[in-house]
Structures are given as C-alpha cells and as structure tokens.
PDB file of C-alpha atoms in Angstrom:
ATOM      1  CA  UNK A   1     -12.972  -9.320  -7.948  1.00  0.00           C
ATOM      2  CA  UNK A   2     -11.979  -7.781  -4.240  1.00  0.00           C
ATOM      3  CA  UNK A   3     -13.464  -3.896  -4.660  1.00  0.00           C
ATOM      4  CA  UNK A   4     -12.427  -1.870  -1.449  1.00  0.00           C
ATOM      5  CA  UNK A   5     -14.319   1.238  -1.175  1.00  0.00           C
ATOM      6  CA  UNK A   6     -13.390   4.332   1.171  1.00  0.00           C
ATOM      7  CA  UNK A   7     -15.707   6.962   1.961  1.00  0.00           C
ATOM      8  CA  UNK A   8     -15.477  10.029   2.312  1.00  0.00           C
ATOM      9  CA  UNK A   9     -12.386  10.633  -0.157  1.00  0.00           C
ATOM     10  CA  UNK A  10     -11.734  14.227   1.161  1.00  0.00           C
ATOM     11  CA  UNK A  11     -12.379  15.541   4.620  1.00  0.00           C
ATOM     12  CA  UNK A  12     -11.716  18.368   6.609  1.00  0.00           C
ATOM     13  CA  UNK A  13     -12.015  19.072   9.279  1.00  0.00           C
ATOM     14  CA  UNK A  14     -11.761  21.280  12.322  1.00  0.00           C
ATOM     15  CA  UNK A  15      -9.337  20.730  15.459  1.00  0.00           C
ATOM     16  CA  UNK A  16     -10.941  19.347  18.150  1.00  0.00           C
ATOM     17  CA  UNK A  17     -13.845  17.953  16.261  1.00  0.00           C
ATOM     18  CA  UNK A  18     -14.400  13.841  15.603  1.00  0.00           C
ATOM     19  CA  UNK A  19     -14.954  12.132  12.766  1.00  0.00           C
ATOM     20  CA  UNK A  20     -15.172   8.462  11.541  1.00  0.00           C
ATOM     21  CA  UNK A  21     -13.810   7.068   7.837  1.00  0.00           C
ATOM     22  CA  UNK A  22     -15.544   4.040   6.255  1.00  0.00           C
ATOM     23  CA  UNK A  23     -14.162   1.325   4.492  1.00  0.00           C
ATOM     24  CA  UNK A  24     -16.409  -1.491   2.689  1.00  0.00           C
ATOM     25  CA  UNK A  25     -14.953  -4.000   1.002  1.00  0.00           C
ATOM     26  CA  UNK A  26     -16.896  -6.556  -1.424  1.00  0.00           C
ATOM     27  CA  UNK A  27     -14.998 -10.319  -0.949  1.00  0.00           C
ATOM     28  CA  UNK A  28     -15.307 -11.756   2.685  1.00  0.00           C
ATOM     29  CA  UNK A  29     -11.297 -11.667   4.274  1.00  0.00           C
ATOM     30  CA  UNK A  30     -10.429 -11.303   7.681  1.00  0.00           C
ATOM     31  CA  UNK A  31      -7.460  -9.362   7.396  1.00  0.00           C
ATOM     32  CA  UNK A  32      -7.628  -5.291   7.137  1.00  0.00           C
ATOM     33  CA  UNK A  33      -5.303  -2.917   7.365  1.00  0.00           C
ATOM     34  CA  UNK A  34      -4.822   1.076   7.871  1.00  0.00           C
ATOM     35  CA  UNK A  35      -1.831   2.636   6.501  1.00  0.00           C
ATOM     36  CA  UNK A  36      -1.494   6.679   6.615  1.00  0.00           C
ATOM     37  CA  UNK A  37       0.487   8.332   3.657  1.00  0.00           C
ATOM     38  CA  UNK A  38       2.113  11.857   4.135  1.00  0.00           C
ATOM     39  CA  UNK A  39       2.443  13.628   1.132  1.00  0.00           C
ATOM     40  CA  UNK A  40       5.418  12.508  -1.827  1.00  0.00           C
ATOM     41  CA  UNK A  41       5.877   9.757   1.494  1.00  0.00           C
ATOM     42  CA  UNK A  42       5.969   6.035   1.732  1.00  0.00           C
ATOM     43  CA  UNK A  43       2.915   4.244   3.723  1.00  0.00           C
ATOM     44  CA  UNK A  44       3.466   3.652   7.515  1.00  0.00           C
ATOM     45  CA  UNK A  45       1.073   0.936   8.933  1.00  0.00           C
ATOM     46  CA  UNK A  46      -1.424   2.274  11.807  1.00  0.00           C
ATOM     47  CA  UNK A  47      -3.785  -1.107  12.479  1.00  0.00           C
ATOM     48  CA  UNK A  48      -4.020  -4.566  11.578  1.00  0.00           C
ATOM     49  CA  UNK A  49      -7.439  -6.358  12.336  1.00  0.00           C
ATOM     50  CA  UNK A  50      -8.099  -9.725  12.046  1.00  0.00           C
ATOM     51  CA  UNK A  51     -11.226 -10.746  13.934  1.00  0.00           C
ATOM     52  CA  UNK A  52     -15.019  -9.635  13.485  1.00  0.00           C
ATOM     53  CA  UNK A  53     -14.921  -6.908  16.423  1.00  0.00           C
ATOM     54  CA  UNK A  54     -11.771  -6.218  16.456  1.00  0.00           C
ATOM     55  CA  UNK A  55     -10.983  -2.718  17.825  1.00  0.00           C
ATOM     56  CA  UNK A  56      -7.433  -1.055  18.333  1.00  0.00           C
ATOM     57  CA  UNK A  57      -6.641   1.957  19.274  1.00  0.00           C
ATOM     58  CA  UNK A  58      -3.606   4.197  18.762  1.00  0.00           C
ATOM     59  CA  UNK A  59      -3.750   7.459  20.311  1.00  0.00           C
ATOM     60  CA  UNK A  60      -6.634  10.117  18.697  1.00  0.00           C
ATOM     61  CA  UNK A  61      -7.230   6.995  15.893  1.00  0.00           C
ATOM     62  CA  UNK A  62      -9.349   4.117  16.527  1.00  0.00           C
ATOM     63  CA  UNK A  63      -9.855   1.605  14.128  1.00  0.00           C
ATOM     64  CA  UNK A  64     -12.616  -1.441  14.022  1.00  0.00           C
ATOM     65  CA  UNK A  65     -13.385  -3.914  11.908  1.00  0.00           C
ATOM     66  CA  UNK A  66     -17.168  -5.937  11.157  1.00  0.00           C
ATOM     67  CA  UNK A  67     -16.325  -8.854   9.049  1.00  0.00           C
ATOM     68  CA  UNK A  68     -19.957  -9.714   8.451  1.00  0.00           C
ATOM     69  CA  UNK A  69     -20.784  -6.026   7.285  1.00  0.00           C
ATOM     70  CA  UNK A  70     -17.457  -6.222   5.311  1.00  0.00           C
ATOM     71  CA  UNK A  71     -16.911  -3.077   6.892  1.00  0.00           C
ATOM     72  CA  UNK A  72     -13.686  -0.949   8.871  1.00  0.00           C
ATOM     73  CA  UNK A  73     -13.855   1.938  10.538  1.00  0.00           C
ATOM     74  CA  UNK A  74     -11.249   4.694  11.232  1.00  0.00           C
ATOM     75  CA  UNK A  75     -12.420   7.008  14.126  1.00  0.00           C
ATOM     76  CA  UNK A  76     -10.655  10.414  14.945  1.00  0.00           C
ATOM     77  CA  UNK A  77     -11.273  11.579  18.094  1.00  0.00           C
ATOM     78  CA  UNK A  78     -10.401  15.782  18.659  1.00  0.00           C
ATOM     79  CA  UNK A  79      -8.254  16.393  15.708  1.00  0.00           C
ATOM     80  CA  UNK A  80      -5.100  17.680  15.697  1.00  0.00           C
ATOM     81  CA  UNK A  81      -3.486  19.149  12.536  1.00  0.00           C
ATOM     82  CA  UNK A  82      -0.475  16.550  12.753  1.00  0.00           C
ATOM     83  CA  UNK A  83      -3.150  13.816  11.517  1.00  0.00           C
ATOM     84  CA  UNK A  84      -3.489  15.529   8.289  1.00  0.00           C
ATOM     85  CA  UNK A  85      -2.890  13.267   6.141  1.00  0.00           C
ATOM     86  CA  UNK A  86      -4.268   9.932   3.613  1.00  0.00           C
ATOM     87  CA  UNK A  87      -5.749   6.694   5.021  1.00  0.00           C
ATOM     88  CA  UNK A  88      -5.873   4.494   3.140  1.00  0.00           C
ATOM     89  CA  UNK A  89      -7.305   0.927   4.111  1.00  0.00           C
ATOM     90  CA  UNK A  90      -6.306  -2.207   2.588  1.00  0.00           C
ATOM     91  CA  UNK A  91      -7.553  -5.888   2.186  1.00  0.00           C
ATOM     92  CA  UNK A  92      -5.597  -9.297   2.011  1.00  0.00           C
ATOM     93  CA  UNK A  93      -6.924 -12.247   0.178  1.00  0.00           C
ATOM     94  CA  UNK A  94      -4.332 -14.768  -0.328  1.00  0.00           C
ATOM     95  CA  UNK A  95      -1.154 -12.181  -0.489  1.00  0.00           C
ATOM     96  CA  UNK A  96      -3.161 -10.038  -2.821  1.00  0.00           C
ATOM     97  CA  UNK A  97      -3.621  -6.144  -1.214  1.00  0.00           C
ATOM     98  CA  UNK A  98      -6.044  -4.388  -2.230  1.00  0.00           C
ATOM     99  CA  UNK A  99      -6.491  -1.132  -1.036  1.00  0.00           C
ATOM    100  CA  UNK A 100      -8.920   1.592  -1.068  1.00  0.00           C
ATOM    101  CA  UNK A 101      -9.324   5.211  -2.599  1.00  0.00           C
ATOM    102  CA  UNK A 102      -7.684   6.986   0.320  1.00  0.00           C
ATOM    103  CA  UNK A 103      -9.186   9.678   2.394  1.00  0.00           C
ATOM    104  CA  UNK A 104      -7.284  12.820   2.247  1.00  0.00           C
ATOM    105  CA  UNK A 105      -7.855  14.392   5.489  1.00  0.00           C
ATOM    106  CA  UNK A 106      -7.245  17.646   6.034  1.00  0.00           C
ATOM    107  CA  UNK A 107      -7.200  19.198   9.823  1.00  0.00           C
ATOM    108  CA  UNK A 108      -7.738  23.397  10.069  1.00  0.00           C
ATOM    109  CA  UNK A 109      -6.473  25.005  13.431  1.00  0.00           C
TER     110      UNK A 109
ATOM    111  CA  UNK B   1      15.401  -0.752  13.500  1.00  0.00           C
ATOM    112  CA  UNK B   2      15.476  -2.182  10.271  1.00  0.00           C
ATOM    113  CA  UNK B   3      13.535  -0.758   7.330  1.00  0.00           C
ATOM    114  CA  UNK B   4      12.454  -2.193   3.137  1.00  0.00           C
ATOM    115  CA  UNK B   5      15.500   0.109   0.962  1.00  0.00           C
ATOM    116  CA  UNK B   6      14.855   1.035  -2.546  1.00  0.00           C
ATOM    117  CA  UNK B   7      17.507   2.520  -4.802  1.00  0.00           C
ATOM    118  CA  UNK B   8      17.199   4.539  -7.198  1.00  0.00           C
ATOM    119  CA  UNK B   9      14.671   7.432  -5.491  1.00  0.00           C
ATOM    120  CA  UNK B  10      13.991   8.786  -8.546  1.00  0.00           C
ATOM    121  CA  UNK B  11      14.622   7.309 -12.173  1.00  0.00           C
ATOM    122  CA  UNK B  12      14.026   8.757 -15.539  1.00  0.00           C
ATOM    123  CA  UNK B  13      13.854   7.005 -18.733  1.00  0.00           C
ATOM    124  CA  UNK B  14      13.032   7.335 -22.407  1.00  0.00           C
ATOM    125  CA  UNK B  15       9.684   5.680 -23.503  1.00  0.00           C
ATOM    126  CA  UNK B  16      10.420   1.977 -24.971  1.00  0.00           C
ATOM    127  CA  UNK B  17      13.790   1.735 -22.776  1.00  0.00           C
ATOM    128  CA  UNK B  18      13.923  -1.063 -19.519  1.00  0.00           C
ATOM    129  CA  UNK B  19      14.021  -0.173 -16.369  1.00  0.00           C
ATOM    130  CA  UNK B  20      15.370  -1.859 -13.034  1.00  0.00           C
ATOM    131  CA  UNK B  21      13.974  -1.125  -9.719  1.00  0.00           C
ATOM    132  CA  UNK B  22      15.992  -2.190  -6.376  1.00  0.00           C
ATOM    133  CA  UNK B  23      14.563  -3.094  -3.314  1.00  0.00           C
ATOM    134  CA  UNK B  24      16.242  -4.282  -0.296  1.00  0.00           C
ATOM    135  CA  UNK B  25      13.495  -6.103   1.993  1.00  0.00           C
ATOM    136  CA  UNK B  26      14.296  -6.403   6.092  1.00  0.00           C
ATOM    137  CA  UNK B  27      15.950  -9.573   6.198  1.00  0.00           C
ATOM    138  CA  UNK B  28      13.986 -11.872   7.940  1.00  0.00           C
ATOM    139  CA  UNK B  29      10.869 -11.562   6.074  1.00  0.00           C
ATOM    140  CA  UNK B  30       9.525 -13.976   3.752  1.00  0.00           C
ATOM    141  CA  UNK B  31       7.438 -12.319   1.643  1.00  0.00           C
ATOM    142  CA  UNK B  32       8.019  -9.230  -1.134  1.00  0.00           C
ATOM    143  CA  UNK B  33       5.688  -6.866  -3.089  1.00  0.00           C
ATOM    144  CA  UNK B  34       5.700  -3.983  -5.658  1.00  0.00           C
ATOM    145  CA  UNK B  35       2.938  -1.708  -5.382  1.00  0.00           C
ATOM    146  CA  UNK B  36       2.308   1.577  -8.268  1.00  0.00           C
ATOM    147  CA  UNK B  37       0.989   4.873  -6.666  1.00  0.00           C
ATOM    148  CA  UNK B  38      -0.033   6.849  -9.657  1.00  0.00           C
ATOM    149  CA  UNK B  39       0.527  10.692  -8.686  1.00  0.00           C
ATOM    150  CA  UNK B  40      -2.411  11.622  -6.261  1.00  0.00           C
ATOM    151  CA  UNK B  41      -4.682   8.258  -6.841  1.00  0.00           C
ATOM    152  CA  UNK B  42      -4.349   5.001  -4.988  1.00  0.00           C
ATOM    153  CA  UNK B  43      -1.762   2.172  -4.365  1.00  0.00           C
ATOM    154  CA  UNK B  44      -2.353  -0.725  -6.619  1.00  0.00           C
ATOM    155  CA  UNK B  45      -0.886  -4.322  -6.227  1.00  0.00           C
ATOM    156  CA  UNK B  46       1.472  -5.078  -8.610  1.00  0.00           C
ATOM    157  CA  UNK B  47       2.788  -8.603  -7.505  1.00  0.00           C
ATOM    158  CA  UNK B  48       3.638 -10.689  -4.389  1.00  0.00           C
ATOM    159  CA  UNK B  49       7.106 -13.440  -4.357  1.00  0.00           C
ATOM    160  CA  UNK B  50       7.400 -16.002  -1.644  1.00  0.00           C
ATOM    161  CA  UNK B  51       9.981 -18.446  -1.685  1.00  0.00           C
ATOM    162  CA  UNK B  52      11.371 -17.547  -5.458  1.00  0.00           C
ATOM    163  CA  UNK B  53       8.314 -17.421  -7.339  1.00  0.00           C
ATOM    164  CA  UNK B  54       5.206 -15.390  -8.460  1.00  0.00           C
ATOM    165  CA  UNK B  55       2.493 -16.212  -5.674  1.00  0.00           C
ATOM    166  CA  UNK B  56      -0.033 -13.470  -7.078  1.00  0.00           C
ATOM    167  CA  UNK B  57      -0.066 -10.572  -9.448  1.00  0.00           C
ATOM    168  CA  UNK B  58      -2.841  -8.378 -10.655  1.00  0.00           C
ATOM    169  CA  UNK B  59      -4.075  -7.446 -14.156  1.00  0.00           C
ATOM    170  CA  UNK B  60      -1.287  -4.504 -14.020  1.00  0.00           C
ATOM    171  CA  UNK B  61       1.525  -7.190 -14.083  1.00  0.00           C
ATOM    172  CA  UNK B  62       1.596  -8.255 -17.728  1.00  0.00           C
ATOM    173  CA  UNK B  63       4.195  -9.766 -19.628  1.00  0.00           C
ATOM    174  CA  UNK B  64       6.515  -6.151 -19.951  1.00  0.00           C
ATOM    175  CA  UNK B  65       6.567  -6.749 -16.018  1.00  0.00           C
ATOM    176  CA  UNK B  66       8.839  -9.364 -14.120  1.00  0.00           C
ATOM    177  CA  UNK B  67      10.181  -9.521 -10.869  1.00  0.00           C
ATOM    178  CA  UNK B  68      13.538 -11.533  -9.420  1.00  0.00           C
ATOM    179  CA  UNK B  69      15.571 -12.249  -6.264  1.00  0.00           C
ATOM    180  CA  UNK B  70      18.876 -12.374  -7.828  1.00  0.00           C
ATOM    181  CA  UNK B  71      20.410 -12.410  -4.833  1.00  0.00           C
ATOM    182  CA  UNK B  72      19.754 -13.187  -0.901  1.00  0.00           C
ATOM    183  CA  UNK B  73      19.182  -9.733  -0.214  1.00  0.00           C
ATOM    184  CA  UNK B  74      17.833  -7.724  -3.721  1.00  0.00           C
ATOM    185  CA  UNK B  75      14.418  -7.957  -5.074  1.00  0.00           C
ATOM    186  CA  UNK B  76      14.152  -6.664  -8.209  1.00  0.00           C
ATOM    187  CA  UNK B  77      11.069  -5.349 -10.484  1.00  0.00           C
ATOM    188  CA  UNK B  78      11.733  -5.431 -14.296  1.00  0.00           C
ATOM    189  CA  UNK B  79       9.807  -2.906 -16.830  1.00  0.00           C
ATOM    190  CA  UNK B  80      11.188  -4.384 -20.520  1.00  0.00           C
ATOM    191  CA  UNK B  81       9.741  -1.271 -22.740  1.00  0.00           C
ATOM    192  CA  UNK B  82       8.811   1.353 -20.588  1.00  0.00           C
ATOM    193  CA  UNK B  83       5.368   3.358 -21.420  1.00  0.00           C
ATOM    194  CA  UNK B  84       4.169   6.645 -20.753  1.00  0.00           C
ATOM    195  CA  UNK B  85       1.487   5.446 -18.487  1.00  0.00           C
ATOM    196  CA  UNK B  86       4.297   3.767 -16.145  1.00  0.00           C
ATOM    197  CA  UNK B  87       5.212   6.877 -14.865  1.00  0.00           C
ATOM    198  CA  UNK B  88       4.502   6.026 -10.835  1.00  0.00           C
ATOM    199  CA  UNK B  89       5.933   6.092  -7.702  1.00  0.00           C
ATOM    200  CA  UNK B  90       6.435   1.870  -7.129  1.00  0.00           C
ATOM    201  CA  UNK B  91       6.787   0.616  -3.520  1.00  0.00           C
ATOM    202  CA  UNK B  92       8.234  -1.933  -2.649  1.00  0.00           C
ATOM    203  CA  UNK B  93       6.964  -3.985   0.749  1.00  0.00           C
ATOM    204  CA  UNK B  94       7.712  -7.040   2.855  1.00  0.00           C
ATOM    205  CA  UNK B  95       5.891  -8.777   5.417  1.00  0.00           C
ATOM    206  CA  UNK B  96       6.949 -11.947   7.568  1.00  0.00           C
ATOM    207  CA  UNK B  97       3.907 -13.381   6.176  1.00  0.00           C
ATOM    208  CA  UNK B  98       0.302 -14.915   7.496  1.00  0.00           C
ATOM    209  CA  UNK B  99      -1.134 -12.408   8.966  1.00  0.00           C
ATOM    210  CA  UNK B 100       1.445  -9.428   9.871  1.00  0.00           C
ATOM    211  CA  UNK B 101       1.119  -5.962   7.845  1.00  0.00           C
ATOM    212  CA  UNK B 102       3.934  -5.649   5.272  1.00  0.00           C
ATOM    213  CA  UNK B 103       6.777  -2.715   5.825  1.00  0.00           C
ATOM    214  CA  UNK B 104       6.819  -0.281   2.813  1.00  0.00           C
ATOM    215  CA  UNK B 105      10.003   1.491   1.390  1.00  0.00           C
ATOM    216  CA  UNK B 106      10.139   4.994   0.478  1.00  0.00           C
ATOM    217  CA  UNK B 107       9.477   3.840  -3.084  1.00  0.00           C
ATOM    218  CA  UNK B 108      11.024   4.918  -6.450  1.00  0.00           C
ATOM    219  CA  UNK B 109       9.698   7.517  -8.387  1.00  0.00           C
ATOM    220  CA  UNK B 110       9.449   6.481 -12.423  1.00  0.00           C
ATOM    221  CA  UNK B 111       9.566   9.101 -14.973  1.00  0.00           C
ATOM    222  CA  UNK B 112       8.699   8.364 -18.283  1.00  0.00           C
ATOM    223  CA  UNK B 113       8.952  10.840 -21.120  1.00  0.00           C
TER     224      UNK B 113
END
C-alpha cells in the first residue's frame, strides 16, 4: 500500500528564516504534487514534479523531487507570514492520490 | 478562469438518512474525484471516474458510497445511510488527466448528527 509520510507536521517559524519540509513516500511513482490549504479552504496546487531532479520554483517556495530516495522537498526561503499555512504533498499511482499528513506551518513576525 | 463548483457548502443530515453531493468539474477535463478532509487531519482519496466508470477507489469507498455523472456537466457522490463518522468536508477535483495536477472545489461540508 502507497504510505506518504510528511515531516515535520507542525512548524514555526520566524520571518525571514528558511526552512525545508520532507515528504517520503513508500511505492516508486513519478508524479508528486504540493498543494497548500488555508484554513476551512479548498487545496490550491503549488508544484507538480515528474522527473527524478526535478526542481520548480515559485516565489519564496521551492520544491524538488528524488525519485530514487522516494523523496520531495518543500524549501522556504525568508518567510513571510502570508505562507502560513498546510502543505500537504501528494502521490499518484494510477489515478489514486495519496497524500501526506500536512505540515501546518506557522510564520511569527 | 474556470473553476470545480460544489453545491451544497454545507449540508446537515440525520444519522441513517442519504445524502447527495454536487460537483460541477471545469468542462474540459476528463477525469473526477471525491476526496474526505476529516476536521484538522488529512485529505483521503475517496474515488476517481474516467469515462463513466469507477477507475479506482480506496478502502473508504464501500458499498454505502457511489458516485454518478448523471449528466454532461454534474458529478455526483452518493452516501445511502449516513454515519456519524462521515461527518467531513468532501472535495471534489478534476484533472485533464496523465500527468496534470487535478483542480479542487471549495468542497462541501457534511454534518452528521
């Protein structure tokens, strides 16, 4: 069974500091995605990767992807408070999405 | 630009009754799923429909669950005898398919009591 795994769950942090969220995920796929979440919102779609070293990059978020590690990452570069937030990464095997814990981040002027 | 619709935001029912939830996917894509978003825990895959039929489901989707496309534009997820533990906030998504990311409505919030 596809287990995606996000670590940390909770972070906060401090403006202008960086920080990088992990996301393992146990079934090889080549398809991973970041959504963000604001609170009682839907999920708006940040990255999709599909290629071992893929890297995109949306303004303070950066997102990568090792397909032999089974393994995304999420990087914030200087916080701002409007990033506060939940990531949440996802997998797709075959139409099935499976998605992570979610990391509630939470960014302190 | 055009965006997944659900109707209604918020629906309360009695434990045991049915439940409909609406979706409106954007209308060129292919694809359609219903995610559950327990309150404060994660979003779990409920079921994915291509081309008028059931191309996955998960372990959540059991019989009380079915989904249909009654229409060319609806997409419709069924709860025959509602529990307690349904209570959820269900998205609904579509996608144009292979490899694009899948376009989320605002979801429904489910009330059971």
């Amino acid at each position: 069974e596809l287990k995606v795994e996000q670590n940390p769950l909770f972070l906060s942090m401090q403006e202008g500091k960086n920080y990088t969220i992990y996301c393992n995920y146990s079934t090889t796929s080549d398809r991973l995605y970041w959504y963000r979440q604001d609170p009682g919102k839907s999920l708006e779609s940040l990255f999709v990767l599909l290629s071992n070293g893929a890297v995109k990059q949306e303004g303070r978020l950066m997102a990568s992807l090792d397909t032999k590690a089974r393994l995304s990452t999420l990087h914030i570069t200087a916080a701002v408070h409007d990033l506060s937030a939940t990531y949440f990464c996802a997998v797709d095997i075959d139409n099935d999405m499976r998605f992570g814990a979610g990391t509630r981040l939470t960014v302190k002027p | 630009e055009p965006e997944v619709t659900q109707t209604p935001s918020h629906q309360v029912t009695q434990m045991g009754q049915e439940v409909i939830l609406r979706c409106v996917p954007i209308s060129n894509h292919l694809y359609f799923y219903w995610y559950r978003q327990i309150l404060g825990q994660k979003v779990e895959f409920l079921v994915s429909f291509y081309n008028n039929e059931i191309s996955e489901k998960s372990e959540i989707f059991d019989d009380q669950f079915s989904v249909e496309r009654p229409d060319g534009s609806n997409f419709t997820l069924k709860i025959r005898s509602t529990k307690l533990e349904d209570s959820a906030m269900y998205f609904c998504a579509s996608g144009p398919g292979g490899v694009n990311e899948q376009y989320f409505g605002p979801g429904t919030r489910l009330t059971v009591t």
